[in-house]
Structures are given as structure tokens and as C-alpha cells.
Amino acid sequence: MEYDPKVPTYQTSDPTSFAHKSARERWPAIITGAIDDVHRTVSRISDADKDALAEGKAITSSLSTLKYELQHNRVLSPITDDGAPDVKLYNDELQARGPPTWHAVEWLYAECYLYRRIGTLFSTAKTKFWKGYDPFYRQKMKTFKSSRPAVIELCARYRDIITQIRSSTSGAPVANDVTDEKEIEQAEMLLFVEMAEICLWGNATDLSLLTSLSYEDIQKLQGSGARKESEKNILVNDLDRAFEVLTRAQKAKAESRRVDIVLDNAGFELFVDLLLAGYLVATGLATEVVLHPKDIPWFVSDVVPKDFSALLSAMADPKAFYETISDADDDPSASEKPPPLSDEEAANVQFLFDDLSHLHSEGKLVLRPNRFWTHAGSFWRMPSVAPDLVDDLKESSLVIFKGDLNYRKLAGDAAWPASTPFAEAIGPLGPSSGLRVLALRTCKADVVVGLPEGKDEEIRATDGGGGDSGARKWAWSGKWAVVQFSDGKS
Ligand code: F6P
Ligand code: MG
């Protein structure tokens, strides 16, 4: 709170904010999903395992209590101490805030608190069975499986691009008879934009919005046709500036050219993040990529380290993954055996897997969790609360922040005028911070900055944009996106 921007933040009491709908509709649905998942797991525990059985039932009941408290607008209670240092931070802030009730609390704090509280049920578990259990894992894997058409399409594209780069004498994605430097750089730039936009739109498919999107909707969002169609929905696109800093470092032959990705969602989004990582190293735009996952299950679909290994295992044997009915397939349409992958499709997926596992084993693709990512507050607090993390990120040529929640935290989830410059809204991570920040975000919440004057009003006036209701409804659905850059090193 002390370090946050001095601009009012979004509150669950405000009927014009998506916070209001989130607290009353989305969160109860998300808790119900977790209850169903735990219940399903409990039903598979053998009667002989009495402790795990009893504990599973107790966890279900605690989740139901949490849902009751939320729906009946009770006071947020202190987080149970599970030994992690952030408990004190959460609880001190809770006291300083009142403590508040669910329907009249800062949105960002309350939503983080919700997942931290769910996490505690598993971090304080007494049985090995439930310790560290992820109630969203099943859902994450299921959605990844349903992304099969887009995964297959993108693996084929990745293989084409990388094969061309490796066979080209310039190391660029052009034929060997192209020697004009400008033409080569233009081709590199176009490809960088394509890969980064694939990575951007991968964020449109997160599970916390699944309460309103069907799997069919999600599949439609993932195809290449949809991506082209969506380009006009990128309201600000600073990818050229990000490309420029990466090529500058490459031309200067800087020995370490690290790119960091502060991850968002598992499954398809993580898959496209890894495509971008593989591409950056293959072209030499980066020499290594550091990935920042969460430590605990977070906002339903966010990446925890286990999701990374599960994704790699799925890609290691794509036929086994895509051709079998797994525990995650609980919808009736999945009861039939899925169609087989062709040998070529499987080989394309394995090509990407080989690339990634090679990079991982060479230390060029690194996973680096940090507890700070699951703190309640904005990233304005990073220099004061996590100075080591800032120092680490300063080592990077470019830090890519994926997704909506990271964007909300960058801008303090505050009600800035939409034309506020991005570099100003990210405060201490902006000018002179020593960090180069690139946000790739599809808009799923009210906060938005860096828009040209009048753009917000223009979209509000469109169908479903919110009109003069006072609500920025257009920014809630993931249809619009922003790609914004701030150079804190210059
Ligand atoms: O707006 C819905 C919402 O759940 C927000 O609460 C949250 O910021 C976001 O979506 C999660 O999206 P992402 O996975 O892109 O961070
Ligand atoms: Mg997320």
C-alpha cells in the first residue's frame, strides 16, 4: 500500500468495475470448480487410505466455507500460517485494510488473497497425498489437450522457420540468395512480430475466464486465421521497439543477451511462450531465456513448475498424450478415442520438444520461481519488497510480462486515465529503473493505459463497449490487446 500509486484502485464494491462481477459471479464459480476437482480426487482414494480420505473431505468442506463467506460478504479472515514469509505480509495488509468484507475490498488484494487462501489448504495438509496438490491441474491439462489443432499447426510452423534459419548462411529466416541487409532485417522483424503476436494471443485463453467462454470459443481464438483477424484489435503495438533493442544487442555481439518471460498461464499459453523462447535463441536475438512461474496454484491457470514438466512430457510423446483418454477427459464427447496423430504431426511436435529439452539441459532455458509473484500487491512494490529480484531482472535485455494480471500489477490496478503513458503508470519499473519492460496483454480487466487520446471513448461507444454506463466493458473480454514497451535502461 505504502509504495502503490496514489491513484484510486478498482474495488469489488464498484458496480461499474469488472471487480464487482468477479467477486459475485466468477470467484464463486472458480471455488465450485476447485471443490468438484477435490471431490473427484477423493472419490478415487482407496478406503484403506483413511487419512488422505478424511483430509480430502476436510479440504472440500473448507473450500465450501470459503465460498459461503464470499457469497455472504463476510470479513476476510487472516491467512493460516503455513510457514511462508508472505503470510505476515498478507495478514498485516488485511488488518491495515480494515479488515474488509468480500464485497467492499480492493480487487487486486482480494483476488490474490483468494488464491493464497486456497493454497494454504494444501500447503498445511498433513498427508503427503494433499501436500502441494493443485486443484486446477486437471483443468489446465484438459484445456491444453483441447488446443490440439493449434498446437499441431504451430509446431509445423516452428519446424519450418527453425529449419530455414539453420540452413540459411545469414542465420536469418531468408533464402541463401537474399543478401541485402535491410531485406534480411525486415524478414527478421516480421517473423519476430509473428512469434510475439502468437505469444500475445495465447493469453486470450486463460481458464479464469472459462466461466464465460466455451472450449469451442477457445479453439477459435487459437487458429492462425483468428490471429490475423485480431491484429486490428491490438490497440498499441510497441513490438518494433522491443525488436530494435534485441537486434542492437545482437549486432553489438553482447555476450549475454538474456530475455525473461514473467509467465502467465499454463497449457496453450505456456506452449506459445516456449515457441517464442525457442525462436529467440535460434535466431540469436537471445542467448538464454529465463522463465518466471508461480510457486503456488494461482488464478486458476497460471504456470507452476509442475505444469512446465507436464507440458514437456506431453510433447515428448505426443501420440501417447493426444491419442489416449486421460483422467482429465470428463466430458461425454471425450469418451471416444481421439483420432491418431499422423507421423508427420508427431514428428513436428517432437522437433519442438527436442529443441526445448536441449536448451533446458544446456541452461539456456531456465525456470526461476520467486515468491514475490504471488504476493498481493502491485509491482510498484518490487524495488522495496524484492530488491534481489529487481537486481536479477536488470541483468536481462528484455523482461516480457505476460497477461492480464501481470499488467494489472504493473500499473497498480489503478484507475488511471487511459491516455496515461505506460512508462508513467508502471512507476518504479519505468524510466531509469534499469529494466526494459514489454507487456503482452489481452485486456480482461478495467485498467488500461497508454492509449491515444479519445480511443477509450471511441471503443466504449461501440456495441458492448460499455457506452455511458461508466463501465469500460470493452476491456473485460480478452478481445482487445495492448503491447507496450518501456526502456528503463536508456
Ligand atoms: O479479468 C478476469 C481475470 O481473472 C482477472 O481477474 C485477472 O487479472 C485475469 O483475468 C487473469 O488473466 P491472466 O491469466 O491473463 O492474467
Ligand atoms: Mg493467469
XYZ file of C-alpha atoms and ligand atoms in Angstrom:
507
model
C 0.000 0.000 0.000
C 2.752 2.377 1.005
C 4.530 2.051 -2.330
C 1.473 1.737 -4.583
C 0.439 4.544 -6.955
C -1.619 7.295 -5.387
C -4.432 6.796 -7.870
C -7.642 5.069 -6.671
C -7.637 1.319 -7.245
C -10.516 -0.826 -8.507
C -12.861 -2.098 -5.781
C -15.325 -5.001 -5.586
C -17.958 -2.530 -4.332
C -17.974 -0.612 -7.619
C -20.794 -1.878 -9.873
C -19.129 -0.320 -12.919
C -15.940 -2.348 -12.446
C -15.303 -5.938 -13.538
C -14.258 -6.363 -9.896
C -17.937 -6.330 -8.908
C -18.892 -9.136 -11.290
C -15.730 -11.064 -10.426
C -16.452 -11.138 -6.706
C -20.112 -12.048 -7.116
C -20.082 -14.391 -10.117
C -16.636 -15.557 -11.200
C -14.994 -16.343 -7.883
C -17.819 -18.499 -6.521
C -17.770 -20.430 -9.826
C -13.997 -20.872 -9.542
C -14.264 -22.174 -5.968
C -17.000 -24.568 -7.087
C -14.606 -25.855 -9.762
C -11.952 -26.493 -7.094
C -14.493 -28.268 -4.885
C -15.510 -30.511 -7.798
C -11.908 -31.321 -8.538
C -11.038 -32.255 -4.956
C -14.253 -34.219 -4.641
C -13.402 -36.157 -7.767
C -9.949 -36.965 -6.462
C -11.387 -38.001 -3.099
C -13.741 -40.430 -4.857
C -10.697 -42.235 -6.251
C -8.809 -42.637 -2.977
C -8.932 -46.171 -1.641
C -10.855 -46.752 1.601
C -7.652 -48.094 3.080
C -6.073 -44.659 2.875
C -8.167 -43.286 5.716
C -6.038 -40.205 6.466
C -5.961 -38.956 2.875
C -9.667 -39.613 2.572
C -10.523 -37.695 5.726
C -8.244 -34.840 4.838
C -9.693 -34.588 1.322
C -13.173 -34.293 2.791
C -11.990 -31.628 5.246
C -10.448 -29.641 2.380
C -13.718 -29.811 0.435
C -15.553 -28.507 3.444
C -13.042 -25.648 3.947
C -13.491 -24.668 0.311
C -17.268 -24.634 0.811
C -16.831 -22.412 3.870
C -14.702 -20.036 1.851
C -17.388 -19.897 -0.829
C -20.061 -19.239 1.807
C -18.041 -16.405 3.334
C -17.522 -14.866 -0.075
C -21.161 -15.100 -1.131
C -22.388 -13.776 2.209
C -19.990 -10.862 2.173
C -18.200 -11.867 5.379
C -14.988 -10.330 6.643
C -11.775 -11.730 5.129
C -10.115 -13.768 7.858
C -6.361 -13.999 8.439
C -4.427 -16.494 6.325
C -3.351 -19.572 8.315
C 0.383 -19.616 8.912
C 1.921 -22.254 6.643
C 5.454 -21.121 7.370
C 5.913 -18.968 4.255
C 7.099 -15.401 4.887
C 4.334 -13.849 2.788
C 1.668 -14.833 5.372
C 2.680 -11.889 7.534
C 2.572 -9.540 4.554
C -0.922 -10.723 3.646
C -2.211 -10.537 7.202
C -0.654 -7.172 8.049
C -2.219 -5.730 4.931
C -5.546 -7.319 5.815
C -5.514 -5.556 9.185
C -4.443 -2.282 7.631
C -7.397 -2.542 5.253
C -9.965 -2.926 7.975
C -10.190 -5.958 7.743
C -12.560 -5.606 4.784
C -15.522 -7.671 3.584
C -15.555 -9.533 0.278
C -17.890 -7.152 -1.497
C -16.109 -3.973 -0.441
C -12.417 -4.589 -0.828
C -9.642 -3.680 -3.226
C -9.961 -6.034 -6.193
C -6.279 -6.843 -6.608
C -5.680 -7.562 -2.936
C -8.819 -9.695 -2.582
C -8.255 -11.786 -5.693
C -4.671 -12.593 -4.681
C -5.846 -13.308 -1.128
C -8.419 -15.765 -2.517
C -5.796 -17.917 -4.243
C -3.342 -17.592 -1.354
C -6.072 -18.804 0.971
C -6.925 -21.778 -1.279
C -3.204 -22.561 -1.468
C -2.953 -22.726 2.302
C -5.416 -25.621 2.409
C -2.854 -27.695 0.547
C 0.363 -26.235 1.949
C -0.798 -27.033 5.507
C -2.034 -30.514 4.567
C -0.881 -33.230 6.930
C -0.939 -36.098 4.467
C 1.604 -36.424 1.720
C -1.286 -37.031 -0.642
C -2.678 -33.484 -0.385
C 0.501 -31.553 0.311
C 1.172 -29.365 -2.696
C -1.918 -30.654 -4.538
C -3.054 -28.370 -7.370
C -6.866 -28.227 -7.646
C -6.565 -26.619 -11.080
C -4.082 -29.070 -12.624
C -6.686 -31.350 -14.163
C -8.427 -28.395 -15.797
C -5.155 -26.993 -17.131
C -4.173 -30.257 -18.798
C -7.631 -30.758 -20.196
C -7.622 -27.353 -21.894
C -4.152 -27.968 -23.263
C -5.377 -31.201 -24.803
C -8.277 -29.384 -26.392
C -5.786 -26.998 -28.067
C -4.535 -29.862 -30.222
C -5.346 -28.292 -33.654
C -3.486 -25.067 -32.836
C -0.559 -26.937 -31.246
C -0.174 -29.096 -34.340
C -0.385 -26.103 -36.671
C 2.172 -24.122 -34.676
C 4.647 -26.984 -34.304
C 4.691 -27.369 -38.100
C 5.258 -23.624 -38.488
C 8.008 -23.664 -35.853
C 9.814 -26.511 -37.574
C 9.672 -24.689 -40.951
C 11.038 -21.476 -39.508
C 13.811 -23.050 -37.491
C 14.871 -25.333 -40.342
C 15.099 -22.319 -42.632
C 17.124 -20.342 -40.085
C 19.535 -23.235 -39.598
C 20.073 -23.774 -43.288
C 20.488 -20.099 -44.115
C 24.031 -18.778 -44.290
C 22.980 -15.458 -42.710
C 21.290 -17.225 -39.812
C 18.126 -15.337 -40.770
C 14.790 -16.730 -41.928
C 15.534 -15.985 -45.605
C 16.779 -17.972 -48.588
C 20.547 -18.036 -49.140
C 20.356 -15.802 -52.235
C 18.960 -12.913 -50.172
C 21.958 -10.838 -49.124
C 20.563 -7.353 -48.771
C 20.887 -6.449 -45.077
C 17.760 -4.329 -44.998
C 15.731 -7.107 -46.571
C 17.116 -9.624 -44.088
C 16.338 -7.384 -41.139
C 12.852 -6.750 -42.462
C 12.218 -10.512 -42.683
C 13.551 -10.991 -39.149
C 11.353 -8.216 -37.842
C 8.230 -9.671 -39.498
C 8.910 -13.058 -38.014
C 9.609 -11.625 -34.577
C 6.275 -9.825 -34.742
C 4.515 -13.033 -35.809
C 6.044 -15.061 -32.962
C 5.364 -12.353 -30.384
C 1.755 -11.953 -31.532
C 1.206 -15.702 -31.318
C 2.535 -15.395 -27.786
C 0.237 -12.441 -27.097
C -2.977 -14.095 -28.252
C -2.110 -17.269 -26.368
C -3.107 -15.159 -23.372
C -6.695 -14.875 -24.555
C -7.302 -18.450 -23.463
C -6.962 -18.400 -19.689
C -9.162 -20.581 -17.565
C -10.352 -17.987 -15.091
C -12.450 -16.604 -17.957
C -13.781 -20.036 -18.857
C -16.852 -19.287 -16.811
C -17.906 -17.315 -19.905
C -16.020 -18.961 -22.810
C -16.632 -22.435 -24.212
C -13.842 -24.757 -25.375
C -15.047 -24.143 -28.948
C -14.617 -20.390 -28.445
C -11.110 -21.021 -27.199
C -10.173 -23.190 -30.156
C -11.398 -20.467 -32.488
C -9.180 -17.943 -30.728
C -6.092 -20.055 -31.311
C -6.023 -20.588 -35.099
C -3.810 -18.567 -37.445
C -6.857 -17.083 -39.210
C -8.106 -15.707 -35.906
C -4.730 -14.164 -35.165
C -4.631 -12.236 -38.465
C -8.174 -11.119 -37.905
C -7.251 -9.932 -34.404
C -4.314 -7.765 -35.430
C -6.607 -4.763 -35.725
C -7.552 -5.312 -32.085
C -4.036 -4.571 -30.834
C -4.583 -1.017 -29.667
C -0.937 -0.139 -29.098
C 1.861 -2.214 -30.589
C 5.439 -1.453 -29.497
C 6.969 -4.673 -30.850
C 9.210 -2.707 -33.214
C 10.857 -1.024 -30.210
C 11.447 -4.346 -28.484
C 12.887 -5.813 -31.686
C 15.185 -2.842 -32.032
C 16.774 -3.317 -28.597
C 17.239 -7.039 -29.176
C 18.861 -6.582 -32.606
C 21.052 -3.793 -31.269
C 22.449 -6.121 -28.583
C 22.861 -8.889 -31.161
C 24.781 -6.634 -33.558
C 26.965 -5.397 -30.701
C 27.686 -9.098 -30.050
C 26.914 -8.646 -26.360
C 27.996 -11.905 -24.764
C 24.887 -12.411 -22.643
C 21.599 -11.456 -24.236
C 19.039 -12.663 -21.772
C 15.306 -12.404 -22.249
C 12.985 -13.010 -19.311
C 9.369 -14.049 -19.529
C 7.228 -13.460 -16.458
C 4.831 -16.252 -17.260
C 1.096 -16.234 -17.033
C -0.960 -19.291 -17.951
C -0.096 -22.967 -18.336
C -1.107 -25.182 -21.248
C -1.518 -23.421 -24.575
C -0.151 -20.092 -23.379
C 2.964 -21.712 -21.913
C 3.337 -23.662 -25.149
C 3.418 -20.433 -27.213
C 5.787 -18.824 -24.689
C 8.140 -21.728 -25.256
C 7.830 -21.329 -29.031
C 8.913 -17.717 -28.627
C 11.776 -18.763 -26.339
C 12.999 -21.390 -28.835
C 12.724 -18.907 -31.675
C 14.627 -16.143 -29.835
C 17.567 -18.421 -29.086
C 17.592 -19.963 -32.575
C 17.849 -16.513 -34.214
C 20.403 -15.262 -31.706
C 18.101 -12.471 -30.545
C 18.669 -14.056 -27.119
C 21.378 -16.306 -25.765
C 19.205 -17.541 -22.908
C 15.610 -17.258 -21.739
C 14.600 -17.179 -18.081
C 11.026 -18.164 -17.283
C 9.308 -16.976 -14.118
C 6.479 -19.282 -12.973
C 4.376 -19.067 -9.799
C 5.154 -21.035 -6.671
C 1.579 -21.954 -5.800
C -1.634 -22.618 -7.794
C -2.673 -19.147 -8.917
C -5.572 -17.504 -10.763
C -6.652 -20.977 -11.903
C -4.443 -21.393 -14.927
C -1.100 -19.823 -14.036
C 2.072 -21.844 -14.561
C 3.637 -23.644 -11.610
C 6.836 -25.676 -12.172
C 4.898 -28.935 -12.453
C 2.975 -27.540 -15.456
C 6.259 -26.960 -17.251
C 7.388 -30.545 -16.804
C 3.927 -31.872 -17.671
C 3.939 -29.922 -20.918
C 7.382 -31.197 -21.873
C 6.348 -34.782 -21.061
C 3.256 -34.395 -23.253
C 5.401 -33.169 -26.126
C 7.983 -35.891 -25.621
C 5.395 -38.474 -26.587
C 2.619 -36.594 -28.397
C 0.882 -39.748 -29.595
C 0.541 -41.058 -26.069
C -0.739 -37.684 -24.903
C -3.187 -36.925 -27.692
C -4.411 -40.409 -28.510
C -5.394 -41.597 -25.052
C -8.369 -40.689 -22.933
C -6.963 -39.357 -19.709
C -8.289 -38.674 -16.258
C -8.836 -35.078 -17.338
C -11.335 -36.042 -20.063
C -14.597 -35.977 -18.225
C -16.893 -34.589 -20.896
C -19.009 -37.078 -22.858
C -17.554 -36.037 -26.209
C -14.144 -37.203 -24.978
C -15.265 -40.740 -24.253
C -14.373 -41.793 -27.795
C -10.765 -42.452 -28.560
C -9.285 -39.290 -30.186
C -8.142 -39.607 -33.827
C -4.476 -40.606 -34.214
C -1.782 -38.067 -34.994
C -0.040 -38.557 -38.326
C 3.655 -39.455 -38.148
C 4.493 -36.039 -39.526
C 2.405 -34.255 -36.904
C 4.039 -36.250 -34.127
C 7.496 -35.576 -35.575
C 6.794 -31.823 -35.666
C 5.810 -31.796 -32.002
C 8.882 -33.840 -31.140
C 11.067 -31.402 -33.096
C 9.988 -28.633 -30.727
C 10.411 -30.912 -27.734
C 13.983 -31.779 -28.791
C 14.814 -28.106 -29.185
C 13.398 -27.178 -25.805
C 14.862 -30.039 -23.848
C 18.226 -29.345 -25.427
C 18.027 -25.681 -24.397
C 16.879 -26.673 -20.922
C 19.733 -29.117 -20.398
C 22.263 -26.562 -21.691
C 20.996 -23.999 -19.167
C 19.680 -21.731 -21.919
C 16.086 -22.180 -20.875
C 15.747 -21.712 -17.150
C 12.815 -21.831 -14.769
C 13.179 -19.395 -11.858
C 10.268 -19.211 -9.381
C 10.074 -16.379 -6.864
C 7.585 -15.938 -4.080
C 7.137 -12.272 -4.986
C 4.974 -13.208 -7.980
C 2.245 -14.453 -5.622
C 2.296 -11.510 -3.250
C -0.892 -9.481 -3.117
C 0.456 -6.154 -4.170
C 1.363 -4.279 -7.293
C 4.784 -4.429 -8.921
C 5.309 -0.862 -7.725
C 6.399 -2.623 -4.522
C 9.089 -4.722 -6.199
C 12.117 -2.473 -5.531
C 11.243 -2.205 -1.817
C 9.943 -5.738 -1.165
C 12.023 -7.812 -3.591
C 15.202 -5.821 -4.409
C 17.083 -9.024 -5.309
C 14.505 -9.813 -7.937
C 14.877 -6.330 -9.436
C 18.666 -6.766 -9.498
C 18.246 -10.081 -11.260
C 15.851 -8.625 -13.845
C 18.292 -5.802 -14.532
C 20.618 -8.449 -15.983
C 18.075 -9.072 -18.710
C 17.938 -7.353 -22.106
C 14.148 -7.524 -22.073
C 11.595 -8.597 -19.478
C 8.338 -9.728 -21.052
C 5.329 -9.609 -18.740
C 2.600 -11.903 -19.984
C -1.099 -11.477 -19.455
C -3.710 -9.523 -17.682
C -2.818 -9.966 -14.040
C 0.827 -9.014 -14.617
C -0.409 -5.892 -16.409
C -2.761 -5.017 -13.579
C 0.138 -5.374 -11.153
C 2.488 -3.328 -13.333
C 0.018 -0.438 -13.375
C -1.047 -0.933 -9.739
C -4.593 -1.891 -10.841
C -5.390 1.791 -10.568
C -7.984 3.833 -12.417
C -5.513 5.845 -14.496
C -6.888 7.933 -17.345
C -6.491 5.651 -20.375
C -4.097 8.077 -22.064
C -1.563 7.980 -19.174
C 1.807 6.997 -20.671
C 2.643 3.335 -19.975
C 6.103 4.233 -18.630
C 4.470 6.557 -16.077
C 1.839 4.033 -14.984
C 4.445 1.373 -14.165
C 6.148 3.780 -11.755
C 9.364 2.385 -10.264
C 9.766 -0.174 -13.077
C 9.614 2.621 -15.665
C 12.212 5.272 -16.620
C 15.668 4.821 -15.005
C 14.646 1.559 -13.356
C 17.351 -0.354 -15.230
C 14.645 -2.662 -16.593
C 13.293 -2.990 -20.094
C 9.661 -3.944 -19.807
C 7.449 -5.345 -22.552
C 3.842 -6.115 -21.624
C 1.973 -8.585 -23.864
C -1.577 -8.359 -22.586
C -5.037 -9.171 -23.795
C -7.398 -6.934 -21.829
C -9.523 -8.752 -19.241
C -9.858 -6.070 -16.585
C -10.598 -2.346 -16.297
C -7.107 -0.917 -16.100
C -5.653 0.257 -19.386
C -3.070 2.931 -20.102
C -1.051 4.310 -22.978
C -3.974 4.656 -25.400
C -4.146 7.504 -27.883
C -6.373 10.350 -26.672
C -10.047 9.557 -27.368
C -9.549 5.810 -28.114
C -11.170 4.600 -24.903
C -14.248 6.748 -25.569
C -14.363 5.529 -29.164
C -14.417 1.837 -28.177
C -16.828 2.448 -25.314
C -19.259 3.805 -27.885
C -19.163 0.534 -29.884
C -21.564 -2.347 -29.347
C -20.831 -3.953 -25.946
C -18.161 -1.341 -25.177
C -19.935 -0.045 -22.092
C -21.497 3.106 -23.586
C -22.208 5.721 -20.963
C -22.775 3.152 -18.194
C -19.499 4.278 -16.630
C -18.045 0.792 -17.173
C -15.131 0.093 -19.501
C -16.784 -3.140 -20.621
C -14.802 -3.481 -23.819
C -11.692 -4.187 -21.734
C -13.100 -7.255 -19.951
C -13.360 -9.944 -22.600
C -9.859 -10.556 -23.972
C -10.924 -9.299 -27.412
C -8.618 -6.244 -27.315
C -4.924 -6.214 -26.570
C -2.011 -3.904 -25.847
C 1.706 -4.469 -26.448
C 3.593 -1.803 -24.532
C 7.264 -1.154 -24.021
C 9.267 0.926 -21.571
C 13.032 1.283 -21.769
C 14.289 1.865 -18.234
C 17.895 1.355 -19.353
C 18.184 4.323 -21.709
O -10.499 -10.313 -15.563
C -10.592 -11.588 -15.242
C -9.340 -12.090 -14.637
O -9.492 -13.257 -13.901
C -8.660 -11.081 -13.775
O -9.109 -11.159 -12.510
C -7.243 -11.433 -13.904
O -6.491 -10.292 -13.918
C -7.210 -12.102 -15.204
O -8.451 -12.411 -15.627
C -6.389 -13.314 -15.282
O -5.951 -13.277 -16.574
P -4.493 -13.615 -16.971
O -4.407 -15.072 -16.901
O -4.378 -13.057 -18.359
O -3.606 -12.895 -16.017
Mg -3.386 -16.184 -15.489
